[in-house]
Amino acid sequence: MKVEMDSMTNEPPFLPVLPELPTFLTLQDGKQYDVSGDVWSFTQGGGIKLSVKFNWTLLANIVVAGTSTRVMSERAVTLVKLYVLERLDTGGDSIKPLTGKRCEYAMVAFARFLAAYPMWMPAGRSFDWSDLSAEILDAWLTLENQKKQKREYAGLVRQFYLWGADPAAGRPDFSTDLASELSAIRIKRHARGELVESRDIKRGPFNREELELMFSACATGKGEAQDRAIVLTLLETAMRPKQLYLLTNQDLEVSKGVSEVDDADGTLTEVSYRLRVRKIKLRRNVIKYHVLPLSACCGKLLNDLRKPGSNADDPLLWWINSSFWDSITTRLKAFSEDADLRSPRIPIEYPEDEGPTHERLHLTPRRFRYAVATDRIAYGDSPTDVADMLGHKSKKDVGVYIETSPWIADYFQKATDYAIRPLVAMMEGRAKPSEMNLLADIAPPVAPQLRIYTDAPLFMGDSGSHSHSNNQRMNMPSAMPVRPATKPGKSEAKIKDLVARARRKFPLIYPGQDFDAQLWKVVHLRERQNVNQVVSFGFTTRDSTVSTRLSTRPEDALPPYFAAVVKSWMVISNEVTVATNADRLYAARNFWHFLATRQGGNAASFRWGDLCESDMRAFEQFLMSSESNRKQSLGPGSVLKIIQKMQRLVDFLASHGICRRIDYIPQTQAPRLAATRQLEAKRLAAEMKLPAPGVLDTLASIYHRLTTAPEGEVSDWVLIFISGVAILMLTGLRIGELVTLPYDCEVEEKRPKADPGELDSYWYGIKYWVEKRGRKTMRIKWISPTAEPIVRASIVRVKRLTAAARERARVLEADPMRVPLPPELESRSTLSGPELRAIIGQKDKKRVHDDPQGLLPQHGSCRWTHYYVKDLGPYLLSRRVTELYTIRHDDGTVQKLSESLFIIFAKQSRKTRGGTLSSSGRAGEVASVLDVFVITSHYLQGLWKRRVAEGVICKPAQFPPLADAYCL
């Protein structure tokens, strides 16, 4: 049980004395170490002489901000010491000193959080582990969201608490109930193989050109011999720095043999070299080796560099000191400087005259391991051979190298050429729709034939899941049992505690705002610049909320006792996106509308503890018969989405003891086929997701017509749009992944040569930000060589057409707090009405006069009105987006507008008159002061739906005039 505090003294009750710390500790290497003081010094095991020091005074001396009170009590620090000592001395499952050091770092980070935010500290005393709660750990995770090590540190603190809560240990400072709560907290981790997937130019694998630069530098003898030996060994073995440091003289095996007979000198001796590499990361104190071959150049260099007079057990690379990681990194940096290695992938932004044009190659040990593995896969080596070279136990650990290898582009070509090649021929104008059948001479890949059983049994889903299948709805009983509701007094007390917890966490997520406010600003939380145009969360009634316009009138606010619970849900369960929280709020608005309008119901008497199945059933029936704010009935998909969010809210309240758990099964049929429980129906449902016959052919023809039309006949925006559609057709990217492409999204990797005299060729790919993952990570989509010409041409076209908008974005980013005006405007003092409307792209002067913020006042008489140029900057700033970015990452970094591919001027996609930059996108116009924004996925989807509804895309036989069909 968790220790209860004394309400009078705020001191924990009497606790048993902790066991005394041992004076000496014996590790697996057999050595004894003194652990009696506050500073422990260990030698890293496994033959490493690296010293690892624990300085517990650093943790013990952290004080609360503005006071002299120590954050961690002596008992709390002692428990951490006991944990580290026990983990270091647990036989075969013990950790290494370096791993224990990470635990010390995590505890210091947690103590610094408590020192900076004393609201989580017990009043008047230091922190004990009996004071820990799930709320404190959750608040720490929320605040540390932008720090690199937050996941590892939080996981280590939780692991320590689970150790203390072990019932067999009998430690009263820890609670088994709290340990269960902490285990349920989701802690995001880095994606596996993230750097390999992204092909990061400074931290990811080297490409083939960079590898050839290093091989060439070593072959010509550049750099010092010792540095060259490290580089060559890493290039041929991809071993870890620790393995490199552990090499001894006897690990270099030299064998000689007779290869042929020479008339002049007799026999010719051939020398071969092998390197015996020690495996690391093995459980228990087991020593194993694997042998890797070396080239004659590398083996001879290592053999010549042996230290004279050294023994067999002496280090082979004797110039690497005990701080092997830093020592190897320093040597690699020196080699890069001596050999003047320049990466062809990192151009210098502002190179000096007659100076280098590219940055130096960043050499790190981990990059060699990534590069050698991916390069060997690209050359056709089997996964088993690569796993053996890396020292992995199985092939699954090299899966990321296989999945992200550029050679997969050739497999894409073989698998999709039968479908892509005719489309590409039409896009390039080499074929017409009538000739499509003549071009489709490539047979599709033969798939194994599956026997479809139409009378197959139903697939029963998990009854505990919220994604219920239709067969469960069919088998649902007509009358659901209703259990008694939670006691009102207990429910209200739980709600009060829940809201109090949310209030404490609220400032960490929404700094400077009020929990009780009717509107919450959420711009700082958006991953993208304008996701669904969500700027604020409005806790208002459904009838008063129209699209994104939120009412600020107090009479339109949701009742406090209802809104407080919804707010607490959104604050405490905050591991979601802004769009998901907006959906939560939309569902809550509809639920309150149901409570306020249901027949015979009294919304004021509603209590969260009284929720039952009948409420959910009545709510669903209400949704099916109600209309949205647009006076349209809600579709089945919208109803199911609202019910799903409400089920999540019920689960959240039930987990906090406010109401009982309700596992409601909706009666509404999903928009897809109702009979997807059978294999044949599943196949039909999958076919329904494919484009209708003729759609792709029509798109290919439209692409060719638009891109080959005379200049000026097709607007820039339409060309940008059709280029994006072509990329979607040939790459399979999601729309959200398309519109967030970085400007430098194109990548190339050199292909291996089958013949030394063969010309260089390259694989082509696109870097993009992956969706449907826990965090934003970059990946490369390798493009089929058949689709490569169209994708290349589309990206080049988009870059050309968005150049003016990108240049304007750089101007805005240079001074984000204002909107700079062109010199020809700043030199003037006044503007006439027509001039002003031409600049800001407004046709109707009433919109300018009726500015609700009053930032653009009108001067002069009714007939001779004018505007001051000094007022134009603040007005444009009020219309501009708040932050100039495309994507915001977890660590706080952003992809700026100027770094994005699909950016346009604010009104470039609208059909306007006058030929200003806002509609045509041409540089040199006065309208260049307008806002720049990134094309968003929901905007592109809406535009796509409009074009389909107009029949422009779905009717292959009809080709309306360009001016009517494609100018939006």
Coordinates of C-alpha atoms in Angstrom, one line a residue, residues 189-632:
R189 CA 10.4 5.9 -28.2
H190 CA 12.6 6.6 -31.2
A191 CA 11.6 4.7 -34.3
R192 CA 13.7 1.6 -35.0
G193 CA 16.2 2.3 -37.7
E194 CA 15.3 5.9 -37.9
L195 CA 18.7 7.2 -39.1
V196 CA 19.0 4.4 -41.7
E197 CA 15.5 5.1 -43.1
S198 CA 16.1 8.8 -43.4
R199 CA 19.5 8.6 -45.0
D200 CA 20.5 11.6 -43.0
I201 CA 23.4 13.4 -44.7
K202 CA 25.3 13.9 -41.4
R203 CA 24.2 11.0 -39.2
G204 CA 22.8 8.4 -41.6
P205 CA 24.7 5.9 -43.8
F206 CA 27.3 7.0 -46.4
N207 CA 26.2 6.6 -50.0
R208 CA 28.3 4.9 -52.6
E209 CA 30.1 8.0 -53.8
E210 CA 31.2 8.9 -50.2
L211 CA 32.4 5.3 -49.7
E212 CA 34.4 5.5 -52.9
L213 CA 36.0 8.8 -51.8
M214 CA 37.2 7.2 -48.6
F215 CA 38.5 4.1 -50.4
S216 CA 40.3 6.3 -52.9
A217 CA 41.9 8.4 -50.1
C218 CA 43.1 5.3 -48.4
A219 CA 44.5 3.8 -51.6
T220 CA 46.5 6.9 -52.4
G221 CA 47.9 7.1 -48.8
K222 CA 46.3 10.3 -47.7
G223 CA 46.2 11.1 -44.0
E224 CA 48.3 9.5 -41.2
A225 CA 48.8 5.8 -41.4
Q226 CA 47.2 5.2 -38.0
D227 CA 44.1 7.2 -39.0
R228 CA 44.0 5.4 -42.3
A229 CA 44.1 2.0 -40.6
I230 CA 41.0 2.9 -38.5
V231 CA 39.1 4.0 -41.6
L232 CA 40.0 1.0 -43.7
T233 CA 39.1 -1.4 -40.9
L234 CA 35.7 0.2 -40.4
L235 CA 35.0 0.2 -44.1
E236 CA 35.7 -3.5 -44.4
T237 CA 34.3 -4.9 -41.1
A238 CA 31.8 -2.3 -39.8
M239 CA 32.7 -3.2 -36.3
R240 CA 31.8 -1.2 -33.2
P241 CA 34.3 1.1 -31.5
K242 CA 34.5 -1.2 -28.5
Q243 CA 35.3 -4.1 -30.7
L244 CA 38.0 -2.1 -32.4
Y245 CA 39.5 -1.2 -29.1
L246 CA 39.5 -4.8 -27.9
L247 CA 41.5 -6.1 -30.9
T248 CA 44.8 -7.7 -29.9
N249 CA 47.8 -8.7 -32.0
Q250 CA 46.7 -12.4 -32.0
D251 CA 43.4 -11.3 -33.5
L252 CA 45.1 -10.4 -36.8
E253 CA 45.5 -13.8 -38.5
V254 CA 48.0 -13.9 -41.4
S255 CA 48.1 -17.0 -43.7
K256 CA 50.5 -17.6 -46.6
G257 CA 50.1 -19.8 -49.6
V258 CA 51.6 -20.5 -53.1
S259 CA 49.5 -19.0 -55.8
E260 CA 51.7 -19.6 -58.9
V261 CA 55.3 -20.1 -60.1
D262 CA 57.4 -17.1 -61.3
D263 CA 60.3 -17.9 -63.7
A264 CA 62.5 -15.2 -62.3
D265 CA 61.9 -15.4 -58.5
G266 CA 60.6 -18.9 -58.1
T267 CA 57.4 -19.2 -56.3
L268 CA 55.0 -16.3 -55.7
T269 CA 53.6 -16.1 -52.2
E270 CA 50.0 -14.9 -51.7
V271 CA 49.2 -13.5 -48.2
S272 CA 45.7 -13.4 -46.9
Y273 CA 44.5 -11.7 -43.7
R274 CA 41.6 -12.3 -41.4
L275 CA 40.4 -10.4 -38.3
R276 CA 39.0 -12.2 -35.3
V277 CA 36.4 -9.9 -33.8
R278 CA 35.1 -10.3 -30.3
K279 CA 31.3 -10.3 -30.0
I280 CA 29.9 -7.9 -27.5
K281 CA 26.4 -7.3 -26.0
L282 CA 26.3 -10.9 -24.8
R283 CA 24.5 -12.0 -21.6
R284 CA 26.7 -13.3 -18.8
N285 CA 30.4 -13.2 -19.0
V286 CA 30.7 -15.2 -22.2
I287 CA 33.4 -14.6 -24.8
K288 CA 32.7 -15.4 -28.4
Y289 CA 34.4 -14.4 -31.7
H290 CA 33.5 -14.2 -35.4
V291 CA 36.1 -14.0 -38.1
L292 CA 36.0 -11.4 -40.9
P293 CA 38.2 -11.3 -44.0
L294 CA 40.4 -8.3 -44.7
S295 CA 41.8 -7.0 -48.0
A296 CA 45.6 -7.2 -48.6
C297 CA 45.9 -3.5 -48.3
C298 CA 44.1 -3.2 -44.9
G299 CA 45.7 -6.4 -43.5
K300 CA 49.2 -5.3 -44.5
L301 CA 48.7 -1.8 -43.0
L302 CA 47.6 -3.3 -39.7
N303 CA 50.4 -5.7 -39.7
D304 CA 53.0 -3.0 -40.4
L305 CA 51.6 -0.8 -37.6
R306 CA 52.1 -3.4 -34.9
K307 CA 53.9 -2.0 -31.9
P308 CA 57.5 -3.2 -32.0
G309 CA 58.2 -5.7 -29.2
S310 CA 54.6 -6.1 -28.3
N311 CA 53.1 -9.4 -27.1
A312 CA 50.2 -11.4 -28.6
D313 CA 47.8 -10.1 -25.9
D314 CA 48.8 -6.4 -26.5
P315 CA 46.4 -4.1 -28.3
L316 CA 46.6 -4.2 -32.1
L317 CA 45.5 -0.6 -32.5
W318 CA 47.7 0.6 -29.6
W319 CA 47.2 4.3 -30.4
I320 CA 43.5 4.1 -29.3
N321 CA 43.3 5.1 -25.6
S322 CA 40.7 3.9 -23.0
S323 CA 38.3 6.6 -24.0
F324 CA 37.9 4.7 -27.2
W325 CA 34.8 6.4 -28.6
D326 CA 36.2 9.9 -28.3
S327 CA 39.6 8.7 -29.5
I328 CA 38.3 7.0 -32.6
T329 CA 36.0 10.0 -33.4
T330 CA 38.9 12.4 -33.1
R331 CA 41.0 10.2 -35.4
L332 CA 38.3 10.0 -38.0
K333 CA 37.9 13.8 -38.0
A334 CA 41.6 14.2 -38.4
F335 CA 41.6 11.9 -41.4
S336 CA 38.7 13.8 -43.0
E337 CA 40.6 17.0 -42.7
D338 CA 44.0 15.6 -43.9
A339 CA 42.4 13.9 -46.9
D340 CA 40.1 16.9 -47.5
L341 CA 37.1 14.6 -47.9
R342 CA 34.1 16.7 -49.2
S343 CA 30.6 15.3 -49.2
P344 CA 28.8 15.7 -52.5
R345 CA 25.5 15.8 -50.6
I346 CA 26.3 18.8 -48.4
P347 CA 26.9 22.0 -50.4
I348 CA 28.1 25.1 -48.6
E349 CA 25.4 27.7 -48.6
Y350 CA 27.6 30.6 -49.3
P351 CA 31.0 29.3 -50.6
E352 CA 34.0 31.6 -50.9
D353 CA 35.5 32.5 -54.2
E354 CA 37.8 29.7 -55.4
G355 CA 37.1 27.9 -52.2
P356 CA 35.5 24.5 -51.5
T357 CA 31.8 24.2 -52.6
H358 CA 30.9 21.3 -50.2
E359 CA 31.3 20.7 -46.5
R360 CA 33.7 18.1 -45.1
L361 CA 32.5 14.5 -44.7
H362 CA 31.2 13.8 -41.2
L363 CA 32.9 10.6 -40.1
T364 CA 31.5 8.7 -37.1
P365 CA 31.8 5.0 -36.2
R366 CA 28.1 4.4 -36.4
R367 CA 27.8 5.8 -39.9
F368 CA 30.3 3.2 -41.2
R369 CA 28.2 0.4 -39.7
Y370 CA 25.0 1.8 -41.4
A371 CA 26.8 2.3 -44.7
V372 CA 28.6 -1.0 -45.0
A373 CA 25.4 -2.9 -44.2
T374 CA 23.2 -1.0 -46.7
D375 CA 25.9 -1.1 -49.4
R376 CA 26.3 -4.9 -49.1
I377 CA 22.6 -5.3 -49.4
A378 CA 22.6 -3.1 -52.5
Y379 CA 25.3 -5.3 -54.0
G380 CA 23.1 -8.4 -53.6
D381 CA 24.6 -10.0 -50.4
S382 CA 22.2 -12.2 -48.5
P383 CA 20.8 -11.0 -45.2
T384 CA 22.4 -13.9 -43.5
D385 CA 25.9 -12.8 -44.6
V386 CA 25.2 -9.2 -43.6
A387 CA 24.0 -10.3 -40.2
D388 CA 27.1 -12.5 -39.7
M389 CA 29.3 -9.5 -40.6
L390 CA 27.6 -7.2 -38.1
G391 CA 27.6 -9.9 -35.4
H392 CA 23.8 -10.1 -35.1
K393 CA 22.2 -13.3 -33.9
S394 CA 19.5 -13.4 -36.6
K395 CA 18.4 -11.8 -39.9
K396 CA 15.6 -9.8 -38.3
D397 CA 18.1 -7.2 -37.1
V398 CA 19.1 -6.4 -40.7
G399 CA 15.6 -6.0 -41.9
V400 CA 15.8 -2.2 -41.8
Y401 CA 18.7 -2.3 -44.2
I402 CA 16.8 -4.5 -46.6
E403 CA 13.6 -2.4 -46.5
T404 CA 15.4 0.9 -47.0
S405 CA 17.9 -0.2 -49.6
P406 CA 17.7 1.6 -53.0
W407 CA 17.7 -1.6 -54.8
I408 CA 14.1 -2.0 -54.0
A409 CA 13.4 0.5 -56.8
D410 CA 14.3 -2.3 -59.3
Y411 CA 11.8 -4.6 -57.7
F412 CA 9.1 -1.9 -57.8
Q413 CA 9.8 -1.6 -61.5
K414 CA 9.4 -5.4 -62.1
A415 CA 6.2 -5.5 -60.0
T416 CA 4.5 -2.4 -61.4
D417 CA 5.8 -1.9 -64.9
Y418 CA 2.8 -3.5 -66.5
A419 CA 0.6 -0.8 -65.0
I420 CA 2.9 2.2 -64.8
R421 CA 4.6 2.1 -68.3
P422 CA 1.4 2.8 -70.3
L423 CA 0.6 5.8 -68.0
V424 CA 4.1 7.2 -68.3
A425 CA 3.9 6.8 -72.1
M426 CA 0.7 8.9 -72.1
M427 CA 2.1 11.5 -69.8
E428 CA 5.1 11.9 -72.1
G429 CA 2.9 12.1 -75.2
R430 CA 4.2 8.9 -76.7
A431 CA 0.8 7.2 -76.7
K432 CA -2.9 8.0 -76.7
P433 CA -5.7 6.4 -74.7
S434 CA -6.7 4.3 -77.6
E435 CA -3.2 2.8 -77.7
M436 CA -3.1 1.7 -74.0
N437 CA -3.8 -1.9 -74.8
L438 CA -1.0 -2.0 -77.3
L439 CA 1.5 -0.8 -74.7
A440 CA 0.4 -3.2 -71.9
D441 CA 2.5 -6.0 -73.2
I442 CA 4.1 -6.7 -69.8
A443 CA 2.2 -9.4 -67.9
P444 CA 1.4 -8.6 -64.3
P445 CA 3.2 -10.6 -61.6
V446 CA 1.6 -13.9 -61.1
A447 CA 0.1 -14.1 -57.6
P448 CA -0.8 -17.3 -55.9
Q449 CA -4.4 -18.3 -56.4
L450 CA -6.5 -18.2 -53.3
R451 CA -9.6 -20.2 -53.1
I452 CA -12.5 -18.0 -52.0
Y453 CA -15.1 -19.6 -49.8
T454 CA -18.4 -17.7 -50.0
D455 CA -19.8 -19.7 -47.1
A456 CA -16.9 -19.0 -44.9
P457 CA -17.6 -18.7 -41.2
L458 CA -17.8 -15.2 -39.6
F459 CA -14.6 -13.7 -38.3
M460 CA -15.3 -13.0 -34.6
G461 CA -13.5 -9.9 -33.3
D462 CA -12.2 -9.3 -29.8
S463 CA -15.2 -8.5 -27.6
G464 CA -13.0 -6.2 -25.5
S465 CA -12.0 -4.0 -28.4
H466 CA -13.7 -0.8 -29.4
S467 CA -13.4 -1.5 -33.2
H468 CA -16.4 -3.9 -33.3
S469 CA -17.2 -5.7 -36.5
N470 CA -20.6 -5.8 -38.0
N471 CA -21.3 -9.4 -37.0
Q472 CA -20.9 -8.4 -33.4
R473 CA -23.6 -5.8 -33.9
M474 CA -25.9 -8.4 -35.5
N475 CA -25.4 -10.7 -32.6
M476 CA -26.0 -8.1 -29.9
P477 CA -28.9 -8.8 -27.6
S478 CA -32.0 -6.6 -27.9
A479 CA -31.9 -5.6 -24.2
M480 CA -28.6 -4.7 -22.5
P481 CA -28.3 -5.1 -18.8
V482 CA -27.8 -1.9 -16.9
R483 CA -25.7 -2.1 -13.8
P484 CA -26.3 0.4 -10.9
A485 CA -24.4 3.7 -11.3
T486 CA -21.6 4.9 -9.2
K487 CA -22.6 6.5 -5.9
P488 CA -23.1 10.2 -6.5
G489 CA -21.0 11.4 -3.6
K490 CA -18.0 9.2 -4.6
S491 CA -18.3 10.2 -8.2
E492 CA -18.4 13.9 -7.5
A493 CA -15.3 13.6 -5.2
K494 CA -13.5 11.8 -8.0
I495 CA -14.4 14.5 -10.5
K496 CA -13.1 17.1 -8.2
D497 CA -9.7 15.3 -7.9
L498 CA -9.6 14.8 -11.6
V499 CA -10.2 18.5 -12.4
A500 CA -7.6 19.5 -9.7
R501 CA -5.0 17.3 -11.4
A502 CA -5.8 18.7 -14.8
R503 CA -5.4 22.3 -13.4
R504 CA -1.9 21.5 -12.2
K505 CA -0.9 20.0 -15.5
F506 CA -2.6 22.7 -17.7
P507 CA 0.2 25.3 -17.5
L508 CA 2.7 22.8 -18.8
I509 CA 0.7 22.4 -22.0
Y510 CA -1.0 25.8 -22.4
P511 CA 1.4 28.3 -20.8
G512 CA 0.0 31.7 -19.9
Q513 CA -3.7 30.6 -20.4
D514 CA -6.6 30.0 -18.1
F515 CA -8.1 26.6 -17.5
D516 CA -11.6 28.0 -17.0
A517 CA -11.4 30.1 -20.2
Q518 CA -14.0 29.6 -22.9
L519 CA -11.3 29.5 -25.6
W520 CA -7.9 27.8 -25.6
K521 CA -5.2 28.9 -28.1
V522 CA -3.6 25.8 -29.7
V523 CA -1.5 27.2 -32.4
H524 CA 1.7 26.3 -30.5
L525 CA 0.7 22.7 -30.4
R526 CA 0.0 22.1 -34.1
E527 CA 2.3 19.8 -35.9
R528 CA 1.5 21.5 -39.2
Q529 CA 0.9 25.2 -40.0
N530 CA -2.8 24.9 -40.3
V531 CA -4.2 21.5 -39.5
N532 CA -7.9 21.7 -40.2
Q533 CA -7.5 25.4 -39.6
V534 CA -7.7 24.8 -35.8
V535 CA -6.5 27.9 -34.0
S536 CA -8.5 27.6 -30.7
F537 CA -10.5 25.1 -28.8
G538 CA -13.9 26.6 -28.0
F539 CA -15.9 24.9 -25.2
T540 CA -19.1 26.2 -26.6
T541 CA -22.5 24.7 -27.5
R542 CA -23.0 23.1 -30.9
D543 CA -25.5 25.6 -32.2
S544 CA -23.2 28.5 -31.4
T545 CA -20.2 26.9 -33.2
V546 CA -20.1 27.4 -36.9
S547 CA -17.0 25.8 -38.7
T548 CA -14.0 27.5 -37.2
R549 CA -15.8 30.6 -35.9
L550 CA -16.0 30.3 -32.1
S551 CA -18.4 32.3 -30.0
T552 CA -17.0 34.3 -27.1
R553 CA -20.4 35.1 -25.5
P554 CA -20.7 33.6 -22.0
E555 CA -24.2 32.4 -22.7
D556 CA -22.8 30.1 -25.5
A557 CA -20.3 28.4 -23.2
L558 CA -20.8 24.7 -22.1
P559 CA -21.8 24.4 -18.5
P560 CA -18.8 24.4 -16.2
Y561 CA -19.5 21.1 -14.5
F562 CA -19.7 19.5 -18.0
A563 CA -16.9 21.4 -19.7
A564 CA -14.5 20.8 -16.7
V565 CA -14.6 17.0 -17.3
V566 CA -14.0 17.4 -21.0
K567 CA -11.1 19.8 -20.4
S568 CA -9.6 17.4 -17.9
W569 CA -9.8 14.6 -20.4
M570 CA -8.1 16.6 -23.1
V571 CA -5.3 17.8 -20.7
I572 CA -4.5 14.5 -18.9
S573 CA -4.8 12.3 -22.0
N574 CA -2.7 14.7 -24.1
E575 CA -0.7 12.1 -26.1
V576 CA -2.7 13.0 -29.2
T577 CA -2.6 15.5 -32.0
V578 CA -4.5 18.8 -32.2
A579 CA -6.9 17.3 -34.7
T580 CA -7.7 14.4 -32.4
N581 CA -8.5 16.8 -29.6
A582 CA -10.7 18.8 -31.9
D583 CA -12.6 15.6 -32.7
R584 CA -13.0 14.9 -29.0
L585 CA -14.4 18.4 -28.4
Y586 CA -16.8 18.0 -31.4
A587 CA -18.1 14.8 -29.9
A588 CA -18.6 16.5 -26.5
R589 CA -20.5 19.3 -28.1
N590 CA -22.9 16.8 -29.8
F591 CA -23.3 14.9 -26.5
W592 CA -24.3 18.1 -24.6
H593 CA -26.7 19.0 -27.5
F594 CA -28.3 15.6 -27.0
L595 CA -28.6 16.1 -23.3
A596 CA -30.1 19.6 -23.7
T597 CA -32.7 18.6 -26.3
R598 CA -33.7 15.0 -25.6
Q599 CA -37.4 14.6 -24.8
G600 CA -38.1 14.8 -21.1
G601 CA -34.5 15.3 -20.3
N602 CA -33.0 17.9 -17.9
A603 CA -29.5 18.6 -18.9
A604 CA -28.8 20.4 -15.6
S605 CA -29.5 17.2 -13.7
F606 CA -27.0 15.2 -15.7
R607 CA -24.2 13.5 -13.7
W608 CA -21.2 11.7 -15.2
G609 CA -21.5 8.9 -12.7
D610 CA -25.0 8.0 -14.1
L611 CA -23.8 7.1 -17.6
C612 CA -25.1 3.8 -18.8
E613 CA -25.7 1.8 -22.0
S614 CA -29.2 3.3 -22.5
D615 CA -27.6 6.8 -22.7
M616 CA -25.2 5.7 -25.4
R617 CA -28.0 4.0 -27.4
A618 CA -30.2 7.1 -27.2
F619 CA -27.3 9.3 -28.1
E620 CA -26.6 7.2 -31.2
Q621 CA -30.3 7.4 -32.3
F622 CA -30.2 11.1 -31.7
L623 CA -27.2 11.5 -34.0
M624 CA -28.8 9.5 -36.8
S625 CA -31.8 11.8 -36.8
S626 CA -30.0 15.1 -36.2
E627 CA -28.4 17.6 -38.6
S628 CA -25.0 19.2 -38.6
N629 CA -24.4 22.9 -38.5
R630 CA -24.5 22.9 -42.3
K631 CA -28.1 21.6 -42.2
Q632 CA -27.1 18.2 -43.4

